[in-house]
Coordinates of C-alpha atoms in Angstrom, one line a residue:
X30 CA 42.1 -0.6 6.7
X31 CA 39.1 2.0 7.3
X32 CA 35.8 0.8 7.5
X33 CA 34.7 2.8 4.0
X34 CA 37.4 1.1 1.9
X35 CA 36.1 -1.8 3.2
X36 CA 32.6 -1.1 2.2
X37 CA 34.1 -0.2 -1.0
X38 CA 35.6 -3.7 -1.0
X39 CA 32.5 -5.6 -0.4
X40 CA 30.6 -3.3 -2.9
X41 CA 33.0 -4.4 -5.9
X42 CA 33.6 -8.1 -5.4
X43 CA 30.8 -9.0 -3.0
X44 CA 27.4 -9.8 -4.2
X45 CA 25.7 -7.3 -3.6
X46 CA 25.2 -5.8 -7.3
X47 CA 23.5 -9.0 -8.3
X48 CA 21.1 -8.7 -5.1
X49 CA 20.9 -4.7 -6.6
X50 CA 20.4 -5.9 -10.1
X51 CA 17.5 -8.1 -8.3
X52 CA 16.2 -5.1 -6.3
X53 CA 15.7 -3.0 -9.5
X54 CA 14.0 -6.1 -11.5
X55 CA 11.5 -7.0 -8.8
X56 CA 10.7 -3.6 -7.9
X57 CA 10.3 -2.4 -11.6
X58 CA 8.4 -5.4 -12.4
X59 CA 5.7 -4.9 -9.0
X60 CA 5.4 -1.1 -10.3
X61 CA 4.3 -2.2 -14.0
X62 CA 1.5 -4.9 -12.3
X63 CA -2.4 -4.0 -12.9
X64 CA -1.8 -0.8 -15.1
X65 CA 0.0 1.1 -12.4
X66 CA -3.1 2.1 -11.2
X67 CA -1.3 3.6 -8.4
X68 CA -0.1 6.7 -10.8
X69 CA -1.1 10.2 -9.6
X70 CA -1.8 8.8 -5.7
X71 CA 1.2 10.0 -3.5
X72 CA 0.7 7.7 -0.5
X73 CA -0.4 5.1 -2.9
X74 CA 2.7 5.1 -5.5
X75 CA 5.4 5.2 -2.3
X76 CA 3.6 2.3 -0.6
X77 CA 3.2 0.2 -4.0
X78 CA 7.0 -0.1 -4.7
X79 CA 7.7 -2.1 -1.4
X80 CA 5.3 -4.8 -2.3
X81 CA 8.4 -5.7 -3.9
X82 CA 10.5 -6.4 -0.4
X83 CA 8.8 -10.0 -0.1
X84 CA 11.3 -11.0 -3.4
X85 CA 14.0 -8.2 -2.4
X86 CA 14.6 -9.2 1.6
X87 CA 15.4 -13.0 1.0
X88 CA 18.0 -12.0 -2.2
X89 CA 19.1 -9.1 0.3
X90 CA 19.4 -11.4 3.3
X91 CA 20.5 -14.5 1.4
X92 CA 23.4 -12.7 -0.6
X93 CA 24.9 -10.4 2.7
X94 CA 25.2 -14.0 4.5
X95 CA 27.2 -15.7 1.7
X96 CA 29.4 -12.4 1.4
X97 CA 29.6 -12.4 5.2
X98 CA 30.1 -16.3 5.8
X99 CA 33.4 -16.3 2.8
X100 CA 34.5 -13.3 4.6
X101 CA 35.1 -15.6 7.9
X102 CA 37.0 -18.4 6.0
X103 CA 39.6 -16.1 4.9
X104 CA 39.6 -13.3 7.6
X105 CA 38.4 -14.7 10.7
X106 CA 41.1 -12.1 12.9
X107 CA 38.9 -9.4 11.8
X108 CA 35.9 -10.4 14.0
X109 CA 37.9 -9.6 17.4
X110 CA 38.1 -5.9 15.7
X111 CA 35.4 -3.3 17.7
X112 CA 32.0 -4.1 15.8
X113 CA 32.1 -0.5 13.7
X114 CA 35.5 -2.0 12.4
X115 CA 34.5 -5.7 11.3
X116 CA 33.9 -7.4 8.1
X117 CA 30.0 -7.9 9.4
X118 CA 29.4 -4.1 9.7
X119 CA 31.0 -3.7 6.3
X120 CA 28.9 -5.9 4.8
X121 CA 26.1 -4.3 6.4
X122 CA 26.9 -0.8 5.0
X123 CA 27.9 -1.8 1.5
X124 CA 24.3 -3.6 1.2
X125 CA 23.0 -0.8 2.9
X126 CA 24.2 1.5 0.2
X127 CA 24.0 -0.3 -2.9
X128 CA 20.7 -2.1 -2.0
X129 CA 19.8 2.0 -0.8
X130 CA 20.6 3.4 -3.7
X131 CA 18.8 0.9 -6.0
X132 CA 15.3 1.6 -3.9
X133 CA 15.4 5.2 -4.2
X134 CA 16.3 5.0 -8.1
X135 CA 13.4 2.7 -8.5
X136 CA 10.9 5.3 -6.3
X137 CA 12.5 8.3 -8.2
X138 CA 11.3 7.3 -11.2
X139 CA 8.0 5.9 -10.3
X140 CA 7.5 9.3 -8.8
X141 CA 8.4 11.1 -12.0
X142 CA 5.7 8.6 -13.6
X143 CA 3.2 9.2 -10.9
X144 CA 3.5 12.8 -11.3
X145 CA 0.7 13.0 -8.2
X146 CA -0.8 16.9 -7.9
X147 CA -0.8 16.7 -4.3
X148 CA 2.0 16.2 -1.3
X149 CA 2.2 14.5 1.4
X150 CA 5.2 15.8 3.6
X151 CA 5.4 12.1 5.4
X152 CA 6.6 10.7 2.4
X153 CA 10.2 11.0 3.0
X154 CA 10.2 9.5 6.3
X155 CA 8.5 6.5 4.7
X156 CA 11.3 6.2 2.2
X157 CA 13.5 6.2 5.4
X158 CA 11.8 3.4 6.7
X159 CA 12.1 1.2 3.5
X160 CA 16.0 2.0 3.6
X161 CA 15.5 0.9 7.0
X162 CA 14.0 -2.3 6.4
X163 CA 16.4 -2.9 3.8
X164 CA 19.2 -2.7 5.9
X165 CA 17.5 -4.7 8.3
X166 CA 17.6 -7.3 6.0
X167 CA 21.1 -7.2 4.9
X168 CA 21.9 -7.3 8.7
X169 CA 20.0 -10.6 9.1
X170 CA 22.2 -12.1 6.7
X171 CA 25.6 -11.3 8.0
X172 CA 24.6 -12.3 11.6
X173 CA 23.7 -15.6 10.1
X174 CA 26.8 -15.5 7.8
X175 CA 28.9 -14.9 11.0
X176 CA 28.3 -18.4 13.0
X177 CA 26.9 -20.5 10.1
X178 CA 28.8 -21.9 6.9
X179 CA 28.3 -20.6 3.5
X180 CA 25.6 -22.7 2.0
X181 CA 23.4 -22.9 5.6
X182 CA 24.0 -19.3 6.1
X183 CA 22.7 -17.9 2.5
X184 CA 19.5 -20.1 2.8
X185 CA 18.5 -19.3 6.6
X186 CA 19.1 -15.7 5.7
X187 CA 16.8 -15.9 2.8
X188 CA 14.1 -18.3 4.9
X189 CA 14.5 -16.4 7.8
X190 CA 13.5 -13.0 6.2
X191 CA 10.9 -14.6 4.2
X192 CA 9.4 -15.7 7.6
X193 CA 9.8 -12.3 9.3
X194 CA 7.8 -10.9 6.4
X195 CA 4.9 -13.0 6.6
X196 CA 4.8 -12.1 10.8
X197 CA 6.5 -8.7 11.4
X198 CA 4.8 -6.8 8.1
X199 CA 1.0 -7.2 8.9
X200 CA -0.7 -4.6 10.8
X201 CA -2.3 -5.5 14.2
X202 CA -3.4 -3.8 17.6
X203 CA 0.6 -2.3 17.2
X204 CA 3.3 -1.0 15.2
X205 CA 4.4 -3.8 12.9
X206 CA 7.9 -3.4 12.2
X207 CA 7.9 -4.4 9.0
X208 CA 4.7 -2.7 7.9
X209 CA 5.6 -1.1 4.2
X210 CA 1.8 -0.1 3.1
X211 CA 1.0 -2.6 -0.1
X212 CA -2.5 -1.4 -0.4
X213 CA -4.4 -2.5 -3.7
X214 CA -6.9 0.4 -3.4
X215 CA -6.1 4.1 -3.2
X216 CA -5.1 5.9 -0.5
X217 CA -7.0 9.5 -1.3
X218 CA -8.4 10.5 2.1
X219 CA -5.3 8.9 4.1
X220 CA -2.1 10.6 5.1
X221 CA 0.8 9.6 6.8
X222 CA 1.6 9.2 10.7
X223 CA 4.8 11.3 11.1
X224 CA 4.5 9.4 14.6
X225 CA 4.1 6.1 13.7
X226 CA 7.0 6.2 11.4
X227 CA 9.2 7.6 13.7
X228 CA 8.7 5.1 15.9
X229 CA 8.9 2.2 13.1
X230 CA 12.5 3.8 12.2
X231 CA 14.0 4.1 15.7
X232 CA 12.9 0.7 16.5
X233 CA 14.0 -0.8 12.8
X234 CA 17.6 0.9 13.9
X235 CA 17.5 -0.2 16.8
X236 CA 17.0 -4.2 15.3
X237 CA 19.9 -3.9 13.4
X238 CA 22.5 -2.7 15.7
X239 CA 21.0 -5.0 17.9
X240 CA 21.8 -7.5 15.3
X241 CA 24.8 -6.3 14.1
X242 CA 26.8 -6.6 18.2
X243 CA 27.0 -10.2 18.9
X244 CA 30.7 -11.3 17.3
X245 CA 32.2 -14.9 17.2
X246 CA 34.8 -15.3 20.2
X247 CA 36.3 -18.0 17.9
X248 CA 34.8 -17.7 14.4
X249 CA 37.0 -20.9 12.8
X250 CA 36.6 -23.0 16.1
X251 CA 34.1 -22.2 17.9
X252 CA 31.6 -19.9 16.3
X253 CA 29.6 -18.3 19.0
X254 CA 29.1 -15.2 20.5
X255 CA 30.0 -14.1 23.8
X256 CA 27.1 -13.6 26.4
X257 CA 27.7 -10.7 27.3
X258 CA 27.1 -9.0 23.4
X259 CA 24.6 -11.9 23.8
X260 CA 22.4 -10.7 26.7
X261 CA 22.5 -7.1 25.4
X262 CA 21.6 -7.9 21.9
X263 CA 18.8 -9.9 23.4
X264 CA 17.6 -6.8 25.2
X265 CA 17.7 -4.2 23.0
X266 CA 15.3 -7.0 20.9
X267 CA 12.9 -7.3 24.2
X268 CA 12.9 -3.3 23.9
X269 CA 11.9 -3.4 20.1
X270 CA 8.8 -6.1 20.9
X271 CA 7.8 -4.2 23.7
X272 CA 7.6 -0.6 21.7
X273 CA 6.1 -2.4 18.9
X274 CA 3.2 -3.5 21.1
X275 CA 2.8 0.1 23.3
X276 CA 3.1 2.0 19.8
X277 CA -0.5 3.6 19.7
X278 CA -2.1 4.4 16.0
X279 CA -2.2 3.8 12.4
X280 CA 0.4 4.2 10.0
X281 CA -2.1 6.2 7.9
X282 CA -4.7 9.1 9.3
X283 CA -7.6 10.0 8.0
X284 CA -7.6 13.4 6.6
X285 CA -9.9 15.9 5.0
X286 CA -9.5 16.2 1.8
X287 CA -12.3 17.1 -1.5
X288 CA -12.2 16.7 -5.0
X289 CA -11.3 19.6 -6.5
X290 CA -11.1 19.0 -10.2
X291 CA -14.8 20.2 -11.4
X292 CA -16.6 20.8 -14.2
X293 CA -20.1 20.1 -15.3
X294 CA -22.5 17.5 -17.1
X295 CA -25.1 19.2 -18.9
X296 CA -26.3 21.6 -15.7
X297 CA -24.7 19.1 -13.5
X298 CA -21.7 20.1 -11.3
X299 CA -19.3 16.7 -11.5
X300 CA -16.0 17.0 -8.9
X301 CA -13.1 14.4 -8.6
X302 CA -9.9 14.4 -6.9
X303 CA -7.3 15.7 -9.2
X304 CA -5.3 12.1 -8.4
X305 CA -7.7 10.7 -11.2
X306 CA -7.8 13.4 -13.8
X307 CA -7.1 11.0 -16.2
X308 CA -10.3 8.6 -15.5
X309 CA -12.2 11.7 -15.1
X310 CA -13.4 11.9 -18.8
X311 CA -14.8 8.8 -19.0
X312 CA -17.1 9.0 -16.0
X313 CA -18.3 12.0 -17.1
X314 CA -19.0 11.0 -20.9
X315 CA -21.1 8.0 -19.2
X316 CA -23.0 10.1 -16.8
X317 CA -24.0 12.2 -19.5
X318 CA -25.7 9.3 -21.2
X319 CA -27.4 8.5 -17.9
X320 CA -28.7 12.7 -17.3
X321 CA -29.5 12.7 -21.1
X322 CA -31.9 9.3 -21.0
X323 CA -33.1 9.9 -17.5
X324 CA -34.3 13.7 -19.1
X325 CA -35.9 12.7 -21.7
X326 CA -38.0 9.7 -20.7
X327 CA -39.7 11.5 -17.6
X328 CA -37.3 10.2 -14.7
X329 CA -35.7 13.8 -14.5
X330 CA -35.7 13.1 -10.7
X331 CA -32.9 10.2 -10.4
X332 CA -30.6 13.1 -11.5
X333 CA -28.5 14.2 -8.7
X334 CA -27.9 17.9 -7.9
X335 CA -23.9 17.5 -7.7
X336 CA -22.1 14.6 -8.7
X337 CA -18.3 14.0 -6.5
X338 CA -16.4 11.4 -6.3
X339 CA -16.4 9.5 -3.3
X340 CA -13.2 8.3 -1.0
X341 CA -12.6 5.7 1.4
X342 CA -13.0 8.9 3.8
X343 CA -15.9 10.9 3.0
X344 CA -19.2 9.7 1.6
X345 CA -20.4 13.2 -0.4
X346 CA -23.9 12.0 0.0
X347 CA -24.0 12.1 3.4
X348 CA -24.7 16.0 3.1
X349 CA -28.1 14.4 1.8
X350 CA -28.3 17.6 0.1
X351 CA -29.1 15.9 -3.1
X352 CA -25.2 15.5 -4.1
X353 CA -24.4 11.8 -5.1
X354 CA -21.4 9.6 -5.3
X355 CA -18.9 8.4 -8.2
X356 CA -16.5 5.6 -6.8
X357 CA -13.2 5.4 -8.5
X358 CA -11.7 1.6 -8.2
X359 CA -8.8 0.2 -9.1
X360 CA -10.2 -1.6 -12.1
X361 CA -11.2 1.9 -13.4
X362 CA -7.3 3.2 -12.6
X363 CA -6.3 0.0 -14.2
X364 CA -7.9 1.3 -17.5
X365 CA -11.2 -0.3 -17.6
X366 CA -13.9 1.7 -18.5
X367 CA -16.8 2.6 -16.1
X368 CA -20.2 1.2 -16.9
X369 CA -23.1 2.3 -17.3
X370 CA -24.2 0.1 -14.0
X371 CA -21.4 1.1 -11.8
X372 CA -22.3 4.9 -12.2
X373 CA -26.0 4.3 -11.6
X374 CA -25.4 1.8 -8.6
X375 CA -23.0 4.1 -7.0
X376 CA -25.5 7.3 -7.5
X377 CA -28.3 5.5 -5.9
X378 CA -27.0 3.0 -3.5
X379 CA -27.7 4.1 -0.1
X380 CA -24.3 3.5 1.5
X381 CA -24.2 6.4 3.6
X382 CA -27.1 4.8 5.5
X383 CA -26.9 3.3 9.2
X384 CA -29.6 0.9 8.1
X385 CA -27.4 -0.7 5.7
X386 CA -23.5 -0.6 8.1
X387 CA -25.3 -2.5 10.7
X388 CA -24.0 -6.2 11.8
X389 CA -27.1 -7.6 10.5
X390 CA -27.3 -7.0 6.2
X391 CA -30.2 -5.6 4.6
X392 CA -33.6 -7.1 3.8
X393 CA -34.2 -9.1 0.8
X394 CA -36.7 -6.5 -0.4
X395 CA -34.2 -4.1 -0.2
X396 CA -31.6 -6.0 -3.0
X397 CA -34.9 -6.3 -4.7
X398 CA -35.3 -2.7 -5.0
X399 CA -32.1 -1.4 -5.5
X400 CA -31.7 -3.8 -8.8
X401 CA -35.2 -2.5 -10.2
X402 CA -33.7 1.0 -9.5
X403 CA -30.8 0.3 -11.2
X404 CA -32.3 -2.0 -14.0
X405 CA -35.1 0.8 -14.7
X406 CA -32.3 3.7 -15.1
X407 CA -29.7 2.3 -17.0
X408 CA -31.9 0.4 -19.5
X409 CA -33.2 3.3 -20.9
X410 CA -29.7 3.4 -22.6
X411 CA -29.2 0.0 -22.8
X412 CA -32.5 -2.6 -22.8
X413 CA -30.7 -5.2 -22.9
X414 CA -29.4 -5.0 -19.7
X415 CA -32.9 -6.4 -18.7
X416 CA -31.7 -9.6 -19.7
X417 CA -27.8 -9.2 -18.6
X418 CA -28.6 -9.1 -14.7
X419 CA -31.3 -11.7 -15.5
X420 CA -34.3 -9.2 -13.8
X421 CA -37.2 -11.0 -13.3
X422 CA -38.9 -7.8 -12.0
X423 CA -41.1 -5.1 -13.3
X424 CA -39.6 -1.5 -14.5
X425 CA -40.4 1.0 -12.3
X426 CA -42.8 3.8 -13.5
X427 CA -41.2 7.5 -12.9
X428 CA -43.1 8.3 -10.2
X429 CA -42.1 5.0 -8.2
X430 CA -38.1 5.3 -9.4
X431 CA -38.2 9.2 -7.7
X432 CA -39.9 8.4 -4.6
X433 CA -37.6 5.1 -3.8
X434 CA -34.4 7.1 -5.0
X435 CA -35.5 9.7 -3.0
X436 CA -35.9 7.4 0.3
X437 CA -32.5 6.0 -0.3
X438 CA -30.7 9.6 -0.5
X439 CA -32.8 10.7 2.8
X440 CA -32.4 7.2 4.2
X441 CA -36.2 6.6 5.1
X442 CA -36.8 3.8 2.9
X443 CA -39.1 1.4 5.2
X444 CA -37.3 -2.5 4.3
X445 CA -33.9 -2.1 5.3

């Protein structure tokens, strides 16, 4: 029988349409967590749907070593066969397909929900290495499945991937073979390493045929592999740990990038990245409160000359050209509305500063300030957020709020 039909085999009276029925259930179900704030973020939406895999690998793993371990009670001639041609490899494949297909059905429609305005041409390589992993974990499964009965082998498959998520999928000084992204904050400013998932895909590849080689010399009697698939199993895993330590680099690069979706406050140029058009208008309708108050009651000067959004990347105030920051957060792409506070906070603070990346954290006197600053603005919108923040402190005059904001912006205030 050819090595398809027997795919086909495995993919109609196996298991592996409830572990595909699990695959779209988990991974739907991670995509609808915190508002899908990832929506409109490339690099964010294709690394969000993984998060998933810590559910997905065990029912993957656990489910290919049942289908393997039945397999050996009722064919165990078909072990001796050349490793392309046994029941293992089979199982491999149909999971492998099946489990495959689910992911990318999953991902296609998050995409379509995503919608995000700008590529990323990394992204399919990193679907690649989520097929990858998948198979990877419907490997573990049957290689357990092959020398272990049917009960032991589904819950060491499950365990065992469980485990090699918790250690293989957090990054480190290497490659992390299992590293799927996950972030909970976007990823504007960050593109993919075409090199480091190369490397994470050959070596993933190379784990599972690695895997997949060792056969049982007696798989009824005596189920062991020979040494000799043994020792060069064990070496083609040496090879994988050693690339995943010499791997140099990130997953994700920095790259330029500005917001490019402008328009104006009053007489005030506001840009965000078009990722999070659809938070834009609500930033902007609470910056106008801020430029309208800030007008009118004498404290014109707190007023920035350009307002941009600010990514994990580039700080716009660093120009110290009199442009100030937005920041975007996840709360905000959750659907929680921006404050008066956070707007005020985040045009002010002086983040781009030296004084305040240091080791050692800023001066007492300089929390001190930066509330009164903050208090002073936003409560000529809304007094009572006097008593809110409980400030025990006195508002500052116009004349003290433009000086102080205007140390901040040019970094020269003297109690850092």
């Amino acid at each position: 029988m050819k090595t398809w039909r027997v795919v086909q085999y495995f993919a109609r009276n196996g298991l592996v349409m409830w572990a595909a029925l699990a695959t779209i259930a988990a991974e739907i179900s991670v995509a609808l967590q915190r508002g899908m704030q990832w929506r409109g973020d490339l690099v964010w939406t294709v690394d969000w749907v993984p998060v998933a895999f810590i559910i997905v690998g065990p029912v993957v793993a656990g489910l290919a070593a049942i289908d393997t371990a039945l397999t050996v009670q009722g064919g165990s001639h078909l072990f001796k066969r050349p490793v392309t041609r046994t029941p293992a490899f089979a199982v491999t494949l149909a999971y492998a397909a099946v489990i495959g297909t689910a992911h990318l059905v999953v991902v296609a429609g998050v995409l379509v929900v995503s919608a995000p305005p700008v590529g990323d041409p990394g992204v399919v390589l990193a679907i690649m290495v989520q097929l990858a992993m998948l198979t990877l974990f419907a490997a573990i499964g049957t290689t357990l499945g092959r020398f272990v009965g049917v009960v032991m082998a589904g819950a060491l498959g499950a365990l065992s991937v469980f485990a090699l998520l918790f250690f293989a999928s957090a990054p480190g000084d290497g490659l992390a073979l299992l590293e799927f992204g996950g972030a909970t904050l976007p990823r504007i400013g960050y593109a993919y390493s075409p090199t480091y998932l190369g490397a994470q895909l050959l070596l993933l590849l190379i784990t599972t045929a690695a895997l997949l080689l060792p056969r049982p010399v007696d798989p009824m009697h005596k189920p062991r592999p020979s040494r000799s698939e043994v020792a060069v199993a064990g070496a083609a895993l040496v090879a994988v740990a050693a690339g995943s330590v010499l791997v140099p680099g990130e997953r994700l690069v920095p790259v330029e990038t500005s917001p490019s979706l402008c328009g104006a406050v009053q007489t005030v140029p506001t840009c965000f990245y078009p990722q999070h058009e659809r938070v834009m208008t609500g930033f902007q309708e609470q910056f106008w409160v801020l430029v309208s108050v800030a007008r009118e009651n004498g404290y014109g000067d707190l007023v920035p000359r350009r307002l941009v959004e600010a990514s994990r990347t580039e700080l716009p105030q660093e120009a110290r050209d009199g442009t100030a920051a937005v920041y975007v957060m996840p709360e905000h792409l959750q659907g929680q509305e921006p404050s008066l506070w956070e707007i005020a906070s985040g045009i002010v603070q002086p983040v781009h500063c030296a004084q305040v990346k240091g080791d050692l954290p800023p001066s007492e006197r300089y929390w001190e300030d930066l509330q009164a600053l903050v208090v002073t603005w936003v409560s000529l919108a809304d007094p009572g957020v006097v008593e809110d923040v409980a400030f025990e402190g006195d508002i500052l005059s116009p004349e003290q709020a433009s000086v102080m904001a205007q140390e901040f912006a040019q970094c020269t205030y003297a109690h850092f």
